[in-house]
Amino acid sequence: MKHRIVVLGAGYAGAFAAGNLARRLSPADIEITVVNAVPDFVERMRLHQLAIGQDFAVRKLADVFAGTGVHLRLARVTGVDPERRTVAVTGEDGDGELAYDTLLYSLGSSVAHHGVPGVAEYAFDVTGLSSALSLRERLVGLGEGGTVLVVGEGLTGIETATEFAESRPDLSVALAARGELGAWLSPKARRHLRQAFDRLGITVHEHTGIEAVEPTRAIAADGTSIPADVTVWSAGFAVHPIAAASGLEVAETGQILVDRTMRSVSHPDVYAAGDSAYAIGENGRPLPMSCASAGYTNMQATAAIIARLTGKEVPTTTLKYHGNHISLGRRDAIFQMVDGDVRSKSWYLGGRTATRLKSAILKGAGWSIAHPTFGMPKHKRHLTTAPDRIGVRVAA
């Protein structure tokens, strides 16, 4: 019987991991199934562009995995039973159940509401395809002089505010930041960021926590009312509660607790990658939820799975950040280098050079998803037969 590998989620982590597993393991020994709720690969790093009306090529997952041997199951995951080693799903074909021998959990994250009243009812976000499309529809109907408030001073908030202001100069765009705008950047990069906001006419409300969202305004912690025909919530991410409900050991964030190889600390036949994994980086701190973390963790998870299934020594891949790349519209960007403790170095790239770098990163990520097996090498590894060497629990 073939060893069944099930990958949950086909985002940056899951899609690449499935292709890498298919590329390096013999199809005579394994069967790989990817479960995803939508038929398209979602370029999450570009959803703010989609929301403001820009279009780009959509990659069908069926085309991505065509000829790779990877089976695609279009369905939504409703539960995981790590004791029975099954995954419950629902889709156009109704409810179903998938059995696995090795599970890679990479369901990603969604926007975190933080319990703020009105966010779920009135705010939009750019963390998913459907939510970005809903925001796009709302913005199309927003006429000249309309007000847009972006809540959150992280990378998503900055990129969203600048993209909107550049693409729709007829709108009044503002950003609410709990602290200082770009506080984590080096002084020169922070100055570059502020100059970009000034150039684009973006109003910044610093040291402003939003305590409530209403249809046409947001209410700050000090009671100040900020006009907002559209509120875009980008104040953090949250994972789906499926992992916690399944009995897998999770952190307070709901992310799956993993060891250095991205293996669940409670269930050795389960691995996690991307935003779903509570992984500790080289600096001893949890990796942030980000595309970069998806890359690091999926490479480590697939390397560990392949090694254990084939009886090889498990390698460790790097979990170290080198910098943050931030788009400031289509013609400006910042690339901020960081040290081992993720503190900003004095050196940074800005302007057109940083824009080209960010474009190359986006294109590279898209290319790797479109070519998940990188040409399917001729020589693939066969599995060992000893269950204790591959992490499969054996009944007594």
Protein backbone atom coordinates (compact mmCIF):
# COMPACT_ATOMS: atom_id res chain seq x y z
CA MET A 1 0.00 0.00 0.00
CA LYS A 2 1.29 3.46 -0.88
CA HIS A 3 2.16 5.93 1.84
CA ARG A 4 -0.55 8.59 1.86
CA ILE A 5 0.59 12.21 2.24
CA VAL A 6 -2.19 14.77 2.62
CA VAL A 7 -1.41 18.48 2.36
CA LEU A 8 -4.03 20.85 3.76
CA GLY A 9 -4.03 24.20 1.97
CA ALA A 10 -2.46 25.25 -1.34
CA GLY A 11 -1.08 28.64 -0.43
CA TYR A 12 2.57 29.65 -0.59
CA ALA A 13 3.52 26.89 1.88
CA GLY A 14 1.23 24.05 0.84
CA ALA A 15 1.45 24.33 -2.94
CA PHE A 16 5.24 24.48 -2.97
CA ALA A 17 5.55 21.67 -0.42
CA ALA A 18 3.28 19.34 -2.41
CA GLY A 19 5.30 19.92 -5.56
CA ASN A 20 8.59 19.40 -3.74
CA LEU A 21 7.38 16.12 -2.25
CA ALA A 22 6.23 14.93 -5.68
CA ARG A 23 9.54 15.98 -7.17
CA ARG A 24 11.70 14.03 -4.74
CA LEU A 25 9.70 10.94 -3.75
CA SER A 26 8.91 7.95 -5.95
CA PRO A 27 5.28 7.79 -7.12
CA ALA A 28 5.53 4.00 -6.77
CA ASP A 29 5.70 4.48 -3.00
CA ILE A 30 3.59 7.54 -2.23
CA GLU A 31 0.26 9.17 -2.97
CA ILE A 32 0.01 12.94 -2.48
CA THR A 33 -3.33 14.73 -2.10
CA VAL A 34 -3.71 18.49 -1.73
CA VAL A 35 -6.94 19.81 -0.21
CA ASN A 36 -7.88 23.39 -1.01
CA ALA A 37 -11.15 25.30 -0.72
CA VAL A 38 -10.82 27.26 -4.00
CA PRO A 39 -9.61 26.19 -7.46
CA ASP A 40 -7.10 29.02 -7.89
CA PHE A 41 -3.75 29.76 -6.31
CA VAL A 42 -4.18 32.97 -4.33
CA GLU A 43 -1.23 35.38 -4.48
CA ARG A 44 -1.86 36.79 -1.06
CA MET A 45 1.00 39.28 -1.32
CA ARG A 46 -0.85 40.97 -4.19
CA LEU A 47 -4.41 41.00 -2.87
CA HIS A 48 -4.23 44.71 -2.02
CA GLN A 49 -3.53 45.31 -5.72
CA LEU A 50 -6.53 43.20 -6.69
CA ALA A 51 -8.72 45.09 -4.23
CA ILE A 52 -7.91 48.48 -5.78
CA GLY A 53 -8.76 47.28 -9.28
CA GLN A 54 -5.53 45.90 -10.72
CA ASP A 55 -5.64 42.56 -12.54
CA PHE A 56 -3.05 39.81 -12.88
CA ALA A 57 -2.94 36.28 -14.22
CA VAL A 58 -4.76 33.68 -12.14
CA ARG A 59 -3.16 30.24 -11.79
CA LYS A 60 -5.54 27.30 -11.72
CA LEU A 61 -4.38 24.69 -9.23
CA ALA A 62 -5.47 21.96 -11.63
CA ASP A 63 -2.98 23.36 -14.15
CA VAL A 64 -0.29 23.83 -11.49
CA PHE A 65 -0.40 20.16 -10.48
CA ALA A 66 -1.11 18.71 -13.93
CA GLY A 67 1.38 15.97 -14.75
CA THR A 68 2.97 16.00 -11.31
CA GLY A 69 1.09 13.06 -9.83
CA VAL A 70 -0.38 15.29 -7.12
CA HIS A 71 -4.12 14.80 -6.62
CA LEU A 72 -6.16 17.96 -6.02
CA ARG A 73 -9.28 17.78 -3.85
CA LEU A 74 -11.36 20.96 -3.97
CA ALA A 75 -13.02 21.03 -0.58
CA ARG A 76 -13.04 22.87 2.71
CA VAL A 77 -11.43 21.21 5.71
CA THR A 78 -13.91 20.89 8.58
CA GLY A 79 -11.92 18.80 11.00
CA VAL A 80 -8.83 16.73 11.69
CA ASP A 81 -8.71 13.54 13.76
CA PRO A 82 -5.02 12.90 14.51
CA GLU A 83 -5.80 9.72 16.47
CA ARG A 84 -7.58 8.08 13.54
CA ARG A 85 -5.36 9.93 11.06
CA THR A 86 -8.25 11.31 9.04
CA VAL A 87 -9.34 14.69 7.69
CA ALA A 88 -13.00 15.67 7.35
CA VAL A 89 -13.87 17.78 4.29
CA THR A 90 -16.91 19.23 2.58
CA GLY A 91 -17.26 20.40 -1.00
CA GLU A 92 -19.31 20.13 -4.18
CA ASP A 93 -19.22 16.35 -3.82
CA GLY A 94 -20.65 16.58 -0.31
CA ASP A 95 -19.00 15.58 2.94
CA GLY A 96 -16.08 13.19 2.92
CA GLU A 97 -13.10 11.87 4.80
CA LEU A 98 -9.47 11.45 3.77
CA ALA A 99 -7.10 9.07 5.49
CA TYR A 100 -3.42 9.92 5.76
CA ASP A 101 -0.13 8.44 6.92
CA THR A 102 1.63 11.81 6.93
CA LEU A 103 -0.23 15.11 7.21
CA LEU A 104 1.15 18.53 6.31
CA TYR A 105 -1.11 21.15 7.85
CA SER A 106 -0.77 24.50 6.02
CA LEU A 107 -4.20 26.10 6.16
CA GLY A 108 -2.77 29.57 6.65
CA SER A 109 -4.49 32.42 8.45
CA SER A 110 -7.21 35.04 8.15
CA VAL A 111 -7.69 38.52 9.52
CA ALA A 112 -7.70 38.89 13.31
CA HIS A 113 -10.65 40.94 14.59
CA HIS A 114 -9.31 41.12 18.17
CA GLY A 115 -12.90 41.30 19.39
CA VAL A 116 -13.29 44.90 18.20
CA PRO A 117 -17.00 45.72 17.78
CA GLY A 118 -18.09 46.29 14.20
CA VAL A 119 -15.04 44.80 12.46
CA ALA A 120 -16.82 41.63 11.36
CA GLU A 121 -19.90 43.56 10.21
CA TYR A 122 -18.45 46.67 8.58
CA ALA A 123 -14.71 46.30 7.88
CA PHE A 124 -13.03 44.80 4.82
CA ASP A 125 -9.69 43.04 4.58
CA VAL A 126 -7.17 41.77 2.03
CA THR A 127 -6.23 38.43 3.62
CA GLY A 128 -8.35 36.27 1.32
CA LEU A 129 -9.55 36.23 -2.28
CA SER A 130 -13.25 36.62 -1.52
CA SER A 131 -12.67 39.45 0.97
CA ALA A 132 -10.38 41.28 -1.47
CA LEU A 133 -12.98 40.98 -4.21
CA SER A 134 -15.68 42.30 -1.88
CA LEU A 135 -13.49 45.29 -1.09
CA ARG A 136 -12.82 45.81 -4.79
CA GLU A 137 -16.55 45.95 -5.49
CA ARG A 138 -17.09 48.44 -2.67
CA LEU A 139 -14.27 50.70 -3.86
CA VAL A 140 -15.61 50.74 -7.42
CA GLY A 141 -18.79 52.29 -6.05
CA LEU A 142 -16.92 54.84 -3.93
CA GLY A 143 -16.91 58.19 -5.69
CA GLU A 144 -14.50 61.10 -5.66
CA GLY A 145 -13.76 62.37 -2.16
CA GLY A 146 -14.66 59.07 -0.54
CA THR A 147 -12.77 58.25 2.65
CA VAL A 148 -10.78 55.05 3.22
CA LEU A 149 -9.24 54.20 6.59
CA VAL A 150 -6.62 51.45 6.80
CA VAL A 151 -6.21 50.11 10.33
CA GLY A 152 -2.81 48.65 11.13
CA GLU A 153 0.77 49.87 10.63
CA GLY A 154 2.30 46.52 9.67
CA LEU A 155 3.48 45.56 6.20
CA THR A 156 -0.04 44.78 4.96
CA GLY A 157 -1.42 48.08 6.21
CA ILE A 158 1.39 50.15 4.71
CA GLU A 159 1.22 48.41 1.34
CA THR A 160 -2.57 48.70 1.22
CA ALA A 161 -2.65 52.40 2.10
CA THR A 162 0.05 53.37 -0.39
CA GLU A 163 -1.39 51.23 -3.20
CA PHE A 164 -4.86 52.70 -2.71
CA ALA A 165 -3.61 56.28 -2.54
CA GLU A 166 -1.50 55.93 -5.68
CA SER A 167 -4.14 54.08 -7.73
CA ARG A 168 -7.08 56.22 -6.57
CA PRO A 169 -5.86 59.80 -5.96
CA ASP A 170 -9.52 60.85 -5.95
CA LEU A 171 -9.96 59.15 -2.57
CA SER A 172 -8.94 60.42 0.84
CA VAL A 173 -6.80 57.67 2.36
CA ALA A 174 -5.77 57.52 6.02
CA LEU A 175 -3.95 54.99 8.19
CA ALA A 176 -4.44 54.39 11.91
CA ALA A 177 -1.33 53.14 13.74
CA ARG A 178 -1.22 51.98 17.34
CA GLY A 179 2.33 53.27 17.60
CA GLU A 180 4.69 55.28 15.45
CA LEU A 181 4.56 54.73 11.70
CA GLY A 182 7.50 52.55 10.64
CA ALA A 183 8.90 52.42 14.16
CA TRP A 184 10.80 49.20 13.43
CA LEU A 185 12.62 50.69 10.41
CA SER A 186 16.02 52.33 10.44
CA PRO A 187 15.93 56.15 10.69
CA LYS A 188 16.65 56.63 6.98
CA ALA A 189 14.08 54.08 5.90
CA ARG A 190 11.52 55.58 8.27
CA ARG A 191 12.14 58.98 6.71
CA HIS A 192 11.70 57.45 3.25
CA LEU A 193 8.39 55.93 4.36
CA ARG A 194 7.08 59.22 5.72
CA GLN A 195 8.08 61.03 2.56
CA ALA A 196 6.15 58.46 0.53
CA PHE A 197 3.06 58.94 2.69
CA ASP A 198 3.34 62.71 2.31
CA ARG A 199 3.82 62.44 -1.46
CA LEU A 200 0.73 60.25 -1.76
CA GLY A 201 -1.34 62.45 0.55
CA ILE A 202 -2.02 59.79 3.16
CA THR A 203 -3.13 61.04 6.56
CA VAL A 204 -1.50 59.17 9.45
CA HIS A 205 -3.15 58.83 12.87
CA GLU A 206 -0.30 57.66 15.11
CA HIS A 207 -0.75 56.22 18.61
CA THR A 208 -4.36 55.57 17.69
CA GLY A 209 -5.99 52.30 18.65
CA ILE A 210 -9.35 51.67 17.02
CA GLU A 211 -11.97 50.48 19.50
CA ALA A 212 -15.01 50.24 17.22
CA VAL A 213 -15.93 50.29 13.53
CA GLU A 214 -19.20 51.71 12.24
CA PRO A 215 -20.60 52.00 8.68
CA THR A 216 -19.11 55.46 8.01
CA ARG A 217 -16.48 55.93 10.72
CA ALA A 218 -14.11 54.33 13.19
CA ILE A 219 -13.91 55.23 16.87
CA ALA A 220 -10.46 55.59 18.46
CA ALA A 221 -9.64 54.63 22.04
CA ASP A 222 -9.73 58.28 23.10
CA GLY A 223 -13.20 58.72 21.61
CA THR A 224 -12.04 60.47 18.43
CA SER A 225 -14.24 59.80 15.41
CA ILE A 226 -12.35 59.12 12.15
CA PRO A 227 -14.48 59.34 8.98
CA ALA A 228 -14.35 56.19 6.88
CA ASP A 229 -16.71 55.27 4.08
CA VAL A 230 -14.56 52.14 3.88
CA THR A 231 -12.52 50.66 6.72
CA VAL A 232 -9.81 48.15 5.77
CA TRP A 233 -8.76 46.06 8.76
CA SER A 234 -5.13 44.92 8.67
CA ALA A 235 -4.38 44.69 12.38
CA GLY A 236 -2.94 41.18 12.45
CA PHE A 237 -3.68 37.57 11.55
CA ALA A 238 -5.37 34.64 13.22
CA VAL A 239 -5.38 30.92 12.44
CA HIS A 240 -8.46 28.73 12.09
CA PRO A 241 -9.45 26.90 15.31
CA ILE A 242 -9.47 23.50 13.55
CA ALA A 243 -5.99 22.58 14.83
CA ALA A 244 -6.85 23.38 18.45
CA ALA A 245 -10.18 21.54 18.20
CA SER A 246 -8.47 18.45 16.78
CA GLY A 247 -6.43 17.73 19.89
CA LEU A 248 -3.11 18.71 18.37
CA GLU A 249 -0.96 20.61 20.85
CA VAL A 250 -1.15 24.30 20.00
CA ALA A 251 0.20 27.61 21.26
CA GLU A 252 -1.99 30.38 22.67
CA THR A 253 -2.26 31.68 19.12
CA GLY A 254 -3.88 28.43 17.99
CA GLN A 255 -0.83 27.60 15.86
CA ILE A 256 0.47 24.03 15.96
CA LEU A 257 3.46 23.59 18.27
CA VAL A 258 6.28 22.06 16.25
CA ASP A 259 9.88 21.04 16.81
CA ARG A 260 12.84 22.29 14.79
CA THR A 261 11.82 20.06 11.86
CA MET A 262 8.21 21.40 11.76
CA ARG A 263 6.90 18.16 13.24
CA SER A 264 4.02 18.35 15.70
CA VAL A 265 5.28 17.92 19.26
CA SER A 266 2.19 15.87 20.11
CA HIS A 267 1.62 13.81 16.93
CA PRO A 268 4.73 12.71 15.00
CA ASP A 269 2.87 11.98 11.76
CA VAL A 270 1.66 15.60 11.54
CA TYR A 271 3.77 18.49 10.25
CA ALA A 272 2.85 22.16 9.98
CA ALA A 273 4.07 24.94 7.71
CA GLY A 274 3.29 28.57 7.04
CA ASP A 275 1.10 30.61 9.37
CA SER A 276 -0.28 27.41 10.92
CA ALA A 277 3.07 26.53 12.54
CA TYR A 278 4.33 27.95 15.82
CA ALA A 279 7.97 27.71 14.84
CA ILE A 280 10.97 29.19 16.64
CA GLY A 281 13.49 30.98 14.46
CA GLU A 282 17.28 31.11 14.75
CA ASN A 283 16.97 34.06 17.15
CA GLY A 284 14.84 32.09 19.61
CA ARG A 285 11.64 33.97 18.76
CA PRO A 286 8.47 32.68 17.06
CA LEU A 287 8.45 33.27 13.32
CA PRO A 288 5.89 35.91 12.33
CA MET A 289 2.96 35.01 10.09
CA SER A 290 4.29 35.96 6.67
CA CYS A 291 5.12 34.72 3.19
CA ALA A 292 8.79 34.46 4.17
CA SER A 293 7.88 32.18 7.08
CA ALA A 294 5.83 30.06 4.68
CA GLY A 295 8.95 29.58 2.58
CA TYR A 296 11.25 28.71 5.48
CA THR A 297 8.84 26.36 7.22
CA ASN A 298 7.65 24.48 4.14
CA MET A 299 11.24 23.81 3.04
CA GLN A 300 12.08 22.50 6.50
CA ALA A 301 8.91 20.40 6.72
CA THR A 302 9.36 18.79 3.30
CA ALA A 303 13.06 18.12 3.95
CA ALA A 304 12.14 16.40 7.22
CA ILE A 305 9.30 14.37 5.72
CA ILE A 306 11.47 13.18 2.82
CA ALA A 307 14.38 12.30 5.09
CA ARG A 308 12.29 10.34 7.56
CA LEU A 309 10.36 8.49 4.87
CA THR A 310 13.57 7.48 3.10
CA GLY A 311 15.62 6.67 6.18
CA LYS A 312 18.04 9.57 5.80
CA GLU A 313 19.39 12.00 8.35
CA VAL A 314 17.00 14.92 8.82
CA PRO A 315 18.62 18.19 7.68
CA THR A 316 17.89 21.59 9.14
CA THR A 317 17.18 24.53 6.86
CA THR A 318 17.63 28.17 7.80
CA LEU A 319 14.96 29.96 9.81
CA LYS A 320 16.61 33.36 9.69
CA TYR A 321 15.21 36.59 8.29
CA HIS A 322 17.37 38.89 6.21
CA GLY A 323 15.00 41.79 5.70
CA ASN A 324 11.53 43.18 5.01
CA HIS A 325 10.41 44.28 1.56
CA ILE A 326 7.58 46.82 1.48
CA SER A 327 5.83 48.08 -1.64
CA LEU A 328 4.85 51.74 -1.61
CA GLY A 329 2.67 51.67 -4.71
CA ARG A 330 4.00 50.58 -8.09
CA ARG A 331 6.97 52.96 -8.33
CA ASP A 332 8.46 52.98 -4.86
CA ALA A 333 9.43 50.46 -2.20
CA ILE A 334 11.67 49.83 0.80
CA PHE A 335 13.90 46.85 1.48
CA GLN A 336 15.06 46.98 5.09
CA MET A 337 17.93 44.72 6.11
CA VAL A 338 17.77 43.22 9.63
CA ASP A 339 20.27 41.56 11.94
CA GLY A 340 20.03 38.19 13.68
CA ASP A 341 17.65 39.61 16.27
CA VAL A 342 15.43 41.06 13.51
CA ARG A 343 16.50 44.58 14.40
CA SER A 344 16.81 46.97 11.51
CA LYS A 345 20.30 47.67 10.23
CA SER A 346 21.21 51.19 9.21
CA TRP A 347 21.41 50.17 5.54
CA TYR A 348 18.30 49.93 3.37
CA LEU A 349 17.24 50.05 -0.28
CA GLY A 350 14.59 52.47 -1.47
CA GLY A 351 12.93 53.76 -4.61
CA ARG A 352 13.14 52.10 -8.02
CA THR A 353 15.86 49.63 -7.00
CA ALA A 354 13.77 48.32 -4.12
CA THR A 355 10.73 48.23 -6.43
CA ARG A 356 12.57 45.99 -8.88
CA LEU A 357 13.69 43.73 -6.03
CA LYS A 358 10.14 43.39 -4.71
CA SER A 359 8.89 42.67 -8.23
CA ALA A 360 11.51 39.94 -8.62
CA ILE A 361 10.46 38.38 -5.31
CA LEU A 362 6.81 38.33 -6.37
CA LYS A 363 7.66 36.89 -9.77
CA GLY A 364 9.93 34.28 -8.21
CA ALA A 365 7.23 33.18 -5.79
CA GLY A 366 4.71 32.97 -8.62
CA TRP A 367 7.10 31.02 -10.84
CA SER A 368 7.86 28.49 -8.10
CA ILE A 369 4.15 27.85 -7.62
CA ALA A 370 3.53 27.54 -11.38
CA HIS A 371 6.41 25.03 -11.63
CA PRO A 372 6.06 23.11 -8.35
CA THR A 373 8.21 20.14 -9.32
CA PHE A 374 10.94 22.14 -11.12
CA GLY A 375 11.01 19.70 -14.04
CA MET A 376 10.45 16.39 -12.23
CA PRO A 377 13.94 14.81 -11.91
CA LYS A 378 14.42 11.27 -13.22
CA HIS A 379 15.83 9.78 -10.04
CA LYS A 380 13.53 9.82 -7.04
CA ARG A 381 13.91 8.40 -3.57
CA HIS A 382 12.13 5.24 -2.48
CA LEU A 383 10.64 4.84 0.96
CA THR A 384 12.00 2.61 3.69
CA THR A 385 9.66 0.00 5.13
CA ALA A 386 10.51 0.37 8.80
CA PRO A 387 7.65 2.36 10.39
CA ASP A 388 9.79 3.56 13.29
CA ARG A 389 12.05 5.31 10.80
CA ILE A 390 9.29 7.30 9.20
CA GLY A 391 7.34 8.40 12.24
CA VAL A 392 4.25 6.21 11.75
CA ARG A 393 2.76 5.14 15.02
CA VAL A 394 2.34 1.38 15.29
CA ALA A 395 -0.39 -0.18 17.39
CA ALA A 396 0.82 -2.35 20.23
